[in-house]
Amino acid sequence: MFTQYFGLKFNPFEKEIAVDNLFMGQDMQELDSRLKYLRNTRGIGLVVGEPGSGKSTALRKFATELNKSLYKPCYLALSTLTIREFYHALATMLGEEPTTKKITLFNQIQTAISLYYYEQKITPVIILDEIHMVTNAVLEDLRMIFNFKMDSSNPFILILSGQPLIRSKLALNINNPLKQRISIKYVMQGLKKEELSDYCKSRLKFAGCNQEIFTSGGLEALYSATKGLPRVLNSLITSSLIYAFTKNQKEVDEEIVYQSQNELNI
């Protein structure tokens, strides 16, 4: 196995990394600060990024670190849910037994959120992933569901997360009321080029390896191929380590990265 070959206890470039061991580059730090602001002020936030930019990882970190006696995190990957399916899923996450009628479901959801916040002193934190996939009808209903006391109160935290297409949808006139209520927005960019060396070193050290594995040329090739998008980067790094192992090389240079890139068709 390549992990033993490089003196690694495990593959540190897999996605199953505990949130307290994540590499906090500038991108993650800036999003983290905005999410903490949203935690304190409540309301609606929007996280936008290309596939693999680290949106879900950042939101997992945020949700995991919440005080469970003060917050109730609810995560839902929306995909192509209908309005009724969305209502049903949201009610279930809030601990309700969903009814069949839409208006009743609507009242169930609002009542559950109000009870959590005003009576139990717990703030529901609702994370809706893949928000770019939903229809304008669902976006319109989102605005209505999270309208409390004639839009004068926010007994919730709602985080919308999705790919750049969501910005085009929110730019439509029909979605302008929802767009106006979004209090924090952040577009994820991935790792910066100058952060890549520290990222690799920190991941390797975390897995028990203190030696230099990636040459400067190898790092250049990694960034050129991935633009710093964490998911794509981790995949190419793992492939490069495996390729270096098969060639009995202790360093990952640009040639190894290029060959691995061709195998992955990145």
GROMACS .gro file of N, CA and C in nm, residues 39-96:
model
  174
   39ARG      N    1  -2.460   3.289   1.303
   39ARG     CA    2  -2.500   3.217   1.425
   39ARG      C    3  -2.546   3.315   1.532
   40ASN      N    4  -2.479   3.427   1.542
   40ASN     CA    5  -2.511   3.525   1.646
   40ASN      C    6  -2.629   3.615   1.611
   41THR      N    7  -2.649   3.638   1.482
   41THR     CA    8  -2.754   3.732   1.441
   41THR      C    9  -2.880   3.662   1.389
   42ARG      N   10  -2.867   3.537   1.349
   42ARG     CA   11  -2.975   3.456   1.290
   42ARG      C   12  -3.018   3.513   1.155
   43GLY      N   13  -3.110   3.445   1.089
   43GLY     CA   14  -3.154   3.488   0.957
   43GLY      C   15  -3.107   3.392   0.849
   44ILE      N   16  -3.088   3.445   0.728
   44ILE     CA   17  -3.059   3.363   0.610
   44ILE      C   18  -2.920   3.394   0.557
   45GLY      N   19  -2.845   3.288   0.526
   45GLY     CA   20  -2.712   3.302   0.466
   45GLY      C   21  -2.704   3.220   0.338
   46LEU      N   22  -2.614   3.261   0.249
   46LEU     CA   23  -2.597   3.192   0.121
   46LEU      C   24  -2.449   3.160   0.100
   47VAL      N   25  -2.420   3.032   0.072
   47VAL     CA   26  -2.284   2.987   0.043
   47VAL      C   27  -2.283   2.933  -0.099
   48VAL      N   28  -2.199   2.991  -0.183
   48VAL     CA   29  -2.193   2.953  -0.325
   48VAL      C   30  -2.053   2.903  -0.357
   49GLY      N   31  -2.045   2.801  -0.441
   49GLY     CA   32  -1.914   2.751  -0.483
   49GLY      C   33  -1.926   2.644  -0.590
   50GLU      N   34  -1.819   2.630  -0.667
   50GLU     CA   35  -1.815   2.524  -0.767
   50GLU      C   36  -1.816   2.387  -0.697
   51PRO      N   37  -1.853   2.280  -0.769
   51PRO     CA   38  -1.845   2.146  -0.710
   51PRO      C   39  -1.704   2.118  -0.660
   52GLY      N   40  -1.694   2.067  -0.536
   52GLY     CA   41  -1.563   2.034  -0.482
   52GLY      C   42  -1.489   2.149  -0.418
   53SER      N   43  -1.555   2.265  -0.403
   53SER     CA   44  -1.486   2.381  -0.346
   53SER      C   45  -1.480   2.380  -0.195
   54GLY      N   46  -1.552   2.287  -0.131
   54GLY     CA   47  -1.545   2.274   0.015
   54GLY      C   48  -1.668   2.324   0.089
   55LYS      N   49  -1.778   2.348   0.018
   55LYS     CA   50  -1.900   2.398   0.082
   55LYS      C   51  -1.950   2.303   0.190
   56SER      N   52  -1.969   2.178   0.153
   56SER     CA   53  -2.026   2.081   0.247
   56SER      C   54  -1.934   2.058   0.366
   57THR      N   55  -1.803   2.057   0.341
   57THR     CA   56  -1.707   2.038   0.449
   57THR      C   57  -1.715   2.154   0.548
   58ALA      N   58  -1.721   2.277   0.496
   58ALA     CA   59  -1.730   2.394   0.582
   58ALA      C   60  -1.859   2.393   0.664
   59LEU      N   61  -1.969   2.353   0.601
   59LEU     CA   62  -2.097   2.350   0.671
   59LEU      C   63  -2.100   2.237   0.773
   60ARG      N   64  -2.034   2.126   0.742
   60ARG     CA   65  -2.024   2.016   0.840
   60ARG      C   66  -1.947   2.062   0.963
   61LYS      N   67  -1.840   2.137   0.941
   61LYS     CA   68  -1.763   2.192   1.052
   61LYS      C   69  -1.849   2.285   1.137
   62PHE      N   70  -1.921   2.373   1.071
   62PHE     CA   71  -2.007   2.468   1.141
   62PHE      C   72  -2.113   2.395   1.224
   63ALA      N   73  -2.181   2.297   1.164
   63ALA     CA   74  -2.288   2.225   1.233
   63ALA      C   75  -2.233   2.142   1.349
   64THR      N   76  -2.117   2.079   1.328
   64THR     CA   77  -2.059   1.994   1.432
   64THR      C   78  -2.018   2.074   1.554
   65GLU      N   79  -1.975   2.195   1.534
   65GLU     CA   80  -1.925   2.277   1.644
   65GLU      C   81  -2.035   2.354   1.718
   66LEU      N   82  -2.158   2.343   1.673
   66LEU     CA   83  -2.268   2.410   1.742
   66LEU      C   84  -2.296   2.345   1.877
   67ASN      N   85  -2.329   2.426   1.975
   67ASN     CA   86  -2.370   2.375   2.106
   67ASN      C   87  -2.509   2.314   2.092
   68LYS      N   88  -2.517   2.182   2.108
   68LYS     CA   89  -2.643   2.112   2.082
   68LYS      C   90  -2.752   2.146   2.184
   69SER      N   91  -2.716   2.208   2.295
   69SER     CA   92  -2.818   2.250   2.391
   69SER      C   93  -2.879   2.384   2.352
   70LEU      N   94  -2.816   2.452   2.254
   70LEU     CA   95  -2.865   2.583   2.211
   70LEU      C   96  -2.909   2.586   2.066
   71TYR      N   97  -2.865   2.487   1.989
   71TYR     CA   98  -2.896   2.485   1.846
   71TYR      C   99  -2.939   2.345   1.803
   72LYS      N  100  -3.031   2.341   1.704
   72LYS     CA  101  -3.074   2.214   1.647
   72LYS      C  102  -3.040   2.214   1.498
   73PRO      N  103  -2.928   2.151   1.462
   73PRO     CA  104  -2.891   2.148   1.319
   73PRO      C  105  -2.976   2.049   1.241
   74CYS      N  106  -3.023   2.091   1.124
   74CYS     CA  107  -3.100   2.006   1.033
   74CYS      C  108  -3.040   2.021   0.894
   75TYR      N  109  -3.001   1.910   0.834
   75TYR     CA  110  -2.938   1.915   0.702
   75TYR      C  111  -3.025   1.844   0.600
   76LEU      N  112  -3.045   1.909   0.486
   76LEU     CA  113  -3.126   1.848   0.380
   76LEU      C  114  -3.064   1.880   0.245
   77ALA      N  115  -3.031   1.775   0.167
   77ALA     CA  116  -2.984   1.793   0.029
   77ALA      C  117  -3.108   1.797  -0.060
   78LEU      N  118  -3.138   1.912  -0.114
   78LEU     CA  119  -3.266   1.933  -0.180
   78LEU      C  120  -3.280   1.858  -0.311
   79SER      N  121  -3.175   1.857  -0.393
   79SER     CA  122  -3.181   1.793  -0.524
   79SER      C  123  -3.304   1.845  -0.600
   80THR      N  124  -3.391   1.755  -0.644
   80THR     CA  125  -3.506   1.797  -0.725
   80THR      C  126  -3.638   1.770  -0.652
   81LEU      N  127  -3.643   1.800  -0.524
   81LEU     CA  128  -3.765   1.779  -0.448
   81LEU      C  129  -3.878   1.868  -0.497
   82THR      N  130  -3.999   1.814  -0.493
   82THR     CA  131  -4.116   1.897  -0.519
   82THR      C  132  -4.144   1.980  -0.393
   83ILE      N  133  -4.236   2.074  -0.405
   83ILE     CA  134  -4.270   2.157  -0.289
   83ILE      C  135  -4.323   2.071  -0.175
   84ARG      N  136  -4.411   1.978  -0.208
   84ARG     CA  137  -4.470   1.894  -0.103
   84ARG      C  138  -4.362   1.806  -0.038
   85GLU      N  139  -4.273   1.750  -0.119
   85GLU     CA  140  -4.165   1.668  -0.064
   85GLU      C  141  -4.073   1.751   0.024
   86PHE      N  142  -4.049   1.875  -0.017
   86PHE     CA  143  -3.966   1.964   0.063
   86PHE      C  144  -4.032   1.993   0.198
   87TYR      N  145  -4.159   2.026   0.197
   87TYR     CA  146  -4.233   2.051   0.321
   87TYR      C  147  -4.227   1.928   0.412
   88HIS      N  148  -4.251   1.812   0.353
   88HIS     CA  149  -4.254   1.686   0.427
   88HIS      C  150  -4.118   1.662   0.494
   89ALA      N  151  -4.010   1.678   0.417
   89ALA     CA  152  -3.876   1.653   0.471
   89ALA      C  153  -3.842   1.752   0.582
   90LEU      N  154  -3.877   1.878   0.562
   90LEU     CA  155  -3.846   1.981   0.662
   90LEU      C  156  -3.922   1.957   0.792
   91ALA      N  157  -4.048   1.921   0.780
   91ALA     CA  158  -4.127   1.892   0.899
   91ALA      C  159  -4.069   1.773   0.975
   92THR      N  160  -4.028   1.671   0.903
   92THR     CA  161  -3.970   1.552   0.966
   92THR      C  162  -3.841   1.586   1.040
   93MET      N  163  -3.755   1.667   0.979
   93MET     CA  164  -3.629   1.706   1.043
   93MET      C  165  -3.654   1.783   1.173
   94LEU      N  166  -3.765   1.853   1.177
   94LEU     CA  167  -3.798   1.932   1.297
   94LEU      C  168  -3.873   1.849   1.401
   95GLY      N  169  -3.884   1.719   1.375
   95GLY     CA  170  -3.944   1.628   1.472
   95GLY      C  171  -4.094   1.617   1.464
   96GLU      N  172  -4.152   1.663   1.354
   96GLU     CA  173  -4.297   1.658   1.338
   96GLU      C  174  -4.338   1.533   1.259
   0.00000   0.00000   0.00000
